[in-house]
Amino acid sequence: AFRTLRTTRPQLAERLLDELTVDSMPTLVQRIGMGARVQLWFAEGRLRQNDSILASGALQPIEGAVRRFFVMGALAGAGDTSLATRALRALLPGSPSADVQARLDTIPAGATLAWTAAAYQATLGDTTLARRWLRILDRIPTGPDDNEERAALRTDVESRLAARAGHEAQSLTGARQAYEDWGGHSSYSLEIVPELAMRWRLAELLRSRGLVGEAEPLYRSLCPPYTWVGFYTALSGLALGEIEEGRRHPTEAAHYYRMAARLWERGEPGVVGPWLARAEEGLRRVGES
């Protein structure tokens, strides 16, 4: 019921979560409800509330995942860079070093964490640090089934570095290759999975080059009925609204604009303000104020 409601009536979805998280509910149900609330708040752009809950210690079992949400939202342009930087420092204390390398070698998510740091620095931070994180990523041991995904992680970071250097064609080529190198594309991934960041970024790069026909299926794959992936769904809804409006399909455009606006209407202005304004202006243009 919650998954259905959050796509159409996020406020009602949260009322359901209120019922799931009362003290009388079993502990497991409360934890599931809390995790769902955190995910919904990231989608809506209510980052300060998530930050407060994280600071309280109530999210201790899922702290690492929540911090990665802050970073991934910022990478997509639907986050707060100061909160994302703090989250990244908590995930990976210190700068890239042999000690950090040794710790990442021993945990299952080591390669993903190294990519998270490298991608963030390549996109929004210090490109020198990005290259140092990339070297650590290369040195983390891999199993025989991890080689394709490791290649995709590296190529994605290189594509981001190319974009920072102003090499747009090279960046698009790299983004395509990273997406193709990733072993599997699922409709059931959580927002912190690198493949979703690659998919969203490739769609944006294609659209920016006027390749809307290639970008559109990627955007659609991030929206209902195929999936719901928080801020990626909202951002893709806005993009599809603009694409459908450009084709003079007002009904279809209104559907996607409304999807995005409903998710963002309770978000923090500093996080979702520009996105919400675009969605609401789109609704007005197609006669759905």
Coordinates of C-alpha atoms in Angstrom, one line a residue:
A1 CA 0.0 0.0 0.0
F2 CA 2.8 2.4 0.9
R3 CA 4.6 1.8 -2.4
T4 CA 1.4 2.5 -4.3
L5 CA 0.6 5.7 -2.4
R6 CA 4.1 7.3 -2.6
T7 CA 3.8 7.5 -6.4
T8 CA 0.6 9.4 -6.4
R9 CA -0.1 10.8 -2.9
P10 CA 3.1 11.1 -0.9
Q11 CA 1.4 12.9 2.0
L12 CA -1.1 10.0 2.5
A13 CA 1.8 7.6 2.2
E14 CA 3.4 9.3 5.2
R15 CA 0.3 9.0 7.2
L16 CA 0.4 5.3 6.7
L17 CA 4.0 5.3 7.9
D18 CA 2.8 7.1 11.0
E19 CA 0.7 4.1 11.8
L20 CA 3.6 1.7 11.1
T21 CA 6.0 3.4 13.5
V22 CA 3.9 3.8 16.7
D23 CA 5.4 2.2 19.8
S24 CA 2.8 -0.6 19.8
M25 CA 4.0 -2.0 16.5
P26 CA 6.6 -4.8 16.4
T27 CA 10.2 -3.5 16.3
L28 CA 10.9 -4.9 12.8
V29 CA 7.8 -3.1 11.4
Q30 CA 8.9 0.1 13.1
R31 CA 12.3 -0.2 11.5
I32 CA 10.8 -0.9 8.0
G33 CA 8.6 2.2 8.5
M34 CA 11.5 4.4 9.5
G35 CA 13.5 3.3 6.5
A36 CA 10.6 4.0 4.2
R37 CA 10.1 7.4 5.7
V38 CA 13.8 8.3 5.3
Q39 CA 13.6 7.2 1.6
L40 CA 10.5 9.3 1.1
W41 CA 12.0 12.3 2.7
F42 CA 15.1 12.1 0.4
A43 CA 12.8 11.9 -2.6
E44 CA 10.9 15.0 -1.4
G45 CA 14.0 17.0 -0.6
R46 CA 13.5 17.0 3.2
L47 CA 17.2 16.5 3.9
R48 CA 17.5 18.5 7.2
Q49 CA 14.9 16.2 8.8
N50 CA 16.8 13.1 7.7
D51 CA 20.0 14.7 9.0
S52 CA 18.4 15.3 12.4
I53 CA 17.2 11.7 12.7
L54 CA 20.6 10.5 11.7
A55 CA 22.3 12.7 14.4
S56 CA 19.9 11.2 17.0
G57 CA 21.2 7.7 16.5
A58 CA 17.8 6.3 15.6
L59 CA 19.1 5.1 12.2
Q60 CA 22.1 3.3 13.6
P61 CA 21.4 0.0 11.7
I62 CA 21.3 1.8 8.4
E63 CA 23.6 4.8 9.0
G64 CA 25.9 3.9 6.1
A65 CA 23.1 3.6 3.6
V66 CA 21.5 6.9 4.7
R67 CA 24.8 8.7 4.4
R68 CA 25.2 7.4 0.9
F69 CA 21.7 8.8 0.1
F70 CA 23.0 12.3 0.9
V71 CA 25.9 11.8 -1.5
M72 CA 23.8 10.3 -4.3
G73 CA 21.2 13.0 -4.1
A74 CA 23.9 15.7 -4.4
L75 CA 25.4 13.8 -7.4
A76 CA 22.0 14.0 -9.1
G77 CA 21.5 17.6 -8.4
A78 CA 18.7 16.9 -5.9
G79 CA 20.7 17.3 -2.7
D80 CA 22.8 19.5 -0.5
T81 CA 26.6 19.6 -1.0
S82 CA 27.4 20.6 2.6
L83 CA 25.4 17.6 3.9
A84 CA 26.8 15.3 1.3
T85 CA 30.4 16.3 2.1
R86 CA 29.8 15.7 5.7
A87 CA 28.2 12.3 5.0
L88 CA 31.1 11.3 2.8
R89 CA 33.6 12.2 5.5
A90 CA 31.7 10.0 8.0
L91 CA 31.7 7.1 5.5
L92 CA 35.4 7.5 4.6
P93 CA 37.2 9.3 7.4
G94 CA 40.4 10.9 6.1
S95 CA 41.9 11.4 2.7
P96 CA 42.8 8.5 0.3
S97 CA 45.6 6.5 2.0
A98 CA 47.0 3.1 2.6
D99 CA 45.0 2.8 5.8
V100 CA 41.8 3.5 4.0
Q101 CA 42.8 1.1 1.2
A102 CA 43.3 -1.6 3.8
R103 CA 39.9 -1.1 5.4
L104 CA 38.1 -1.0 2.1
D105 CA 39.8 -4.3 1.1
T106 CA 38.0 -6.1 3.9
I107 CA 34.4 -5.0 3.4
P108 CA 31.9 -6.2 0.7
A109 CA 31.0 -2.6 -0.3
G110 CA 34.6 -1.4 -0.5
A111 CA 34.6 -0.8 -4.2
T112 CA 31.3 0.9 -4.1
L113 CA 32.4 3.2 -1.3
A114 CA 35.6 4.1 -3.2
W115 CA 33.5 4.9 -6.3
T116 CA 31.2 7.0 -4.2
A117 CA 34.1 9.2 -3.1
A118 CA 35.7 9.3 -6.5
A119 CA 32.4 10.1 -8.3
Y120 CA 31.5 12.9 -5.8
Q121 CA 34.9 14.5 -6.0
A122 CA 35.0 14.2 -9.8
T123 CA 31.6 15.8 -10.1
L124 CA 31.4 18.4 -7.3
G125 CA 34.7 18.4 -5.5
D126 CA 38.5 18.1 -5.9
T127 CA 39.4 16.3 -9.1
T128 CA 42.9 15.5 -7.7
L129 CA 41.2 13.6 -4.9
A130 CA 38.9 11.9 -7.4
R131 CA 42.0 10.5 -9.2
R132 CA 43.5 9.3 -5.9
W133 CA 40.2 7.6 -5.0
L134 CA 40.2 6.0 -8.5
R135 CA 43.6 4.5 -7.8
I136 CA 42.3 3.0 -4.6
L137 CA 39.3 1.6 -6.4
D138 CA 41.6 -0.1 -8.9
R139 CA 43.5 -1.8 -6.1
I140 CA 40.6 -3.3 -4.2
P141 CA 40.6 -7.0 -4.8
T142 CA 37.8 -8.3 -7.1
G143 CA 36.1 -11.6 -7.6
P144 CA 35.7 -13.1 -11.1
D145 CA 32.1 -11.8 -11.2
D146 CA 33.0 -8.2 -10.3
N147 CA 35.2 -7.3 -13.3
E148 CA 32.4 -5.8 -15.5
E149 CA 31.1 -3.7 -12.6
R150 CA 34.5 -2.5 -11.6
A151 CA 35.2 -1.4 -15.2
A152 CA 31.9 0.4 -15.2
L153 CA 32.7 2.2 -11.9
R154 CA 36.1 3.3 -13.3
T155 CA 34.7 4.5 -16.6
D156 CA 31.9 6.4 -14.9
V157 CA 34.5 8.4 -12.9
E158 CA 36.6 9.0 -15.9
S159 CA 33.5 10.3 -17.7
R160 CA 32.8 12.7 -14.9
L161 CA 36.4 14.0 -14.9
A162 CA 36.1 14.5 -18.7
A163 CA 33.0 16.6 -18.1
R164 CA 34.8 18.8 -15.5
A165 CA 37.6 19.3 -18.1
G166 CA 35.0 20.5 -20.7
H167 CA 35.4 17.4 -22.9
E168 CA 31.7 16.8 -23.6
A169 CA 32.0 14.3 -26.4
Q170 CA 34.4 12.2 -24.4
S171 CA 32.2 12.4 -21.3
L172 CA 29.2 11.1 -23.2
T173 CA 31.2 8.3 -24.7
G174 CA 32.4 7.3 -21.3
A175 CA 28.9 7.5 -19.8
R176 CA 27.6 5.2 -22.5
Q177 CA 30.4 2.7 -21.9
A178 CA 29.9 2.7 -18.1
Y179 CA 26.2 2.0 -18.5
E180 CA 26.8 -0.8 -20.9
D181 CA 29.6 -2.3 -18.8
W182 CA 27.4 -2.6 -15.8
G183 CA 26.4 -6.3 -15.5
G184 CA 22.7 -5.9 -14.8
H185 CA 20.0 -3.2 -15.0
S186 CA 17.3 -3.8 -12.4
S187 CA 13.9 -2.2 -11.7
Y188 CA 14.4 -3.0 -8.0
S189 CA 17.5 -1.1 -7.1
L190 CA 17.8 1.3 -4.2
E191 CA 18.9 4.8 -4.9
I192 CA 22.4 4.3 -3.6
V193 CA 23.2 1.7 -6.3
P194 CA 25.8 3.2 -8.7
E195 CA 24.0 1.9 -11.8
L196 CA 21.1 4.3 -11.2
A197 CA 23.5 7.3 -11.0
M198 CA 25.0 6.1 -14.3
R199 CA 21.6 5.7 -15.9
W200 CA 20.3 9.1 -14.8
R201 CA 23.5 10.8 -15.9
L202 CA 23.6 9.2 -19.3
A203 CA 20.0 10.3 -19.9
E204 CA 20.9 13.9 -19.0
L205 CA 24.0 13.9 -21.2
L206 CA 22.0 12.5 -24.2
R207 CA 19.2 15.0 -23.8
S208 CA 21.7 17.9 -23.5
R209 CA 23.1 16.8 -26.9
G210 CA 19.7 16.7 -28.4
L211 CA 19.5 12.9 -28.5
V212 CA 16.0 12.9 -26.9
G213 CA 15.0 9.6 -28.6
E214 CA 17.9 7.8 -26.7
A215 CA 17.4 9.6 -23.4
E216 CA 13.6 9.1 -23.2
P217 CA 13.6 5.3 -22.5
L218 CA 16.2 5.8 -19.8
Y219 CA 14.0 8.4 -18.1
R220 CA 10.9 6.2 -18.4
S221 CA 12.8 3.3 -16.8
L222 CA 13.2 5.4 -13.7
C223 CA 9.5 6.1 -13.3
P224 CA 6.3 4.1 -12.6
P225 CA 5.1 1.7 -13.7
Y226 CA 8.6 0.3 -14.1
T227 CA 10.0 1.5 -10.8
W228 CA 10.1 4.2 -8.1
V229 CA 13.5 5.4 -7.1
G230 CA 13.0 8.6 -5.2
F231 CA 14.7 11.7 -6.5
Y232 CA 15.6 9.9 -9.7
T233 CA 11.9 9.4 -10.3
A234 CA 11.0 13.0 -9.6
L235 CA 13.8 14.3 -11.8
S236 CA 12.9 11.9 -14.6
G237 CA 9.2 13.0 -14.3
L238 CA 10.2 16.6 -14.8
A239 CA 12.3 15.7 -17.9
L240 CA 9.5 13.6 -19.4
G241 CA 7.1 16.4 -18.8
E242 CA 9.2 18.8 -20.7
I243 CA 9.8 16.2 -23.5
E244 CA 6.0 15.5 -23.8
E245 CA 5.2 19.2 -23.7
G246 CA 7.7 19.8 -26.5
R247 CA 5.8 17.2 -28.6
R248 CA 2.5 19.0 -27.8
H249 CA 1.1 16.2 -25.7
P250 CA -0.4 18.3 -22.8
T251 CA -2.1 15.4 -21.1
E252 CA 1.0 13.3 -20.9
A253 CA 3.1 16.3 -20.0
A254 CA 0.8 17.1 -17.1
H255 CA 1.0 13.6 -15.8
Y256 CA 4.7 13.7 -15.4
Y257 CA 4.9 17.3 -14.2
R258 CA 2.3 16.4 -11.5
M259 CA 4.3 13.4 -10.5
A260 CA 7.4 15.5 -9.8
A261 CA 5.5 18.4 -8.2
R262 CA 3.7 16.2 -5.7
L263 CA 7.0 14.7 -4.5
W264 CA 8.7 18.1 -4.2
E265 CA 5.9 20.2 -2.7
R266 CA 7.0 19.7 0.9
G267 CA 10.8 19.8 0.1
E268 CA 13.3 22.4 1.3
P269 CA 13.4 25.4 -1.1
G270 CA 17.2 25.3 -1.1
V271 CA 17.1 21.7 -2.3
V272 CA 14.1 21.4 -4.7
G273 CA 13.0 25.0 -5.2
P274 CA 14.3 25.4 -8.8
W275 CA 13.0 21.9 -9.7
L276 CA 9.6 22.5 -8.2
A277 CA 9.3 25.8 -9.9
R278 CA 10.0 24.2 -13.3
A279 CA 7.4 21.5 -12.7
E280 CA 4.7 24.0 -11.5
E281 CA 5.5 26.3 -14.5
G282 CA 5.2 23.3 -16.8
L283 CA 1.7 22.5 -15.3
R284 CA 0.6 26.1 -15.9
R285 CA 1.8 26.0 -19.5
V286 CA -0.2 22.9 -20.3
G287 CA -3.3 24.3 -18.5
E288 CA -3.0 22.2 -15.3
S289 CA -2.4 24.9 -12.7

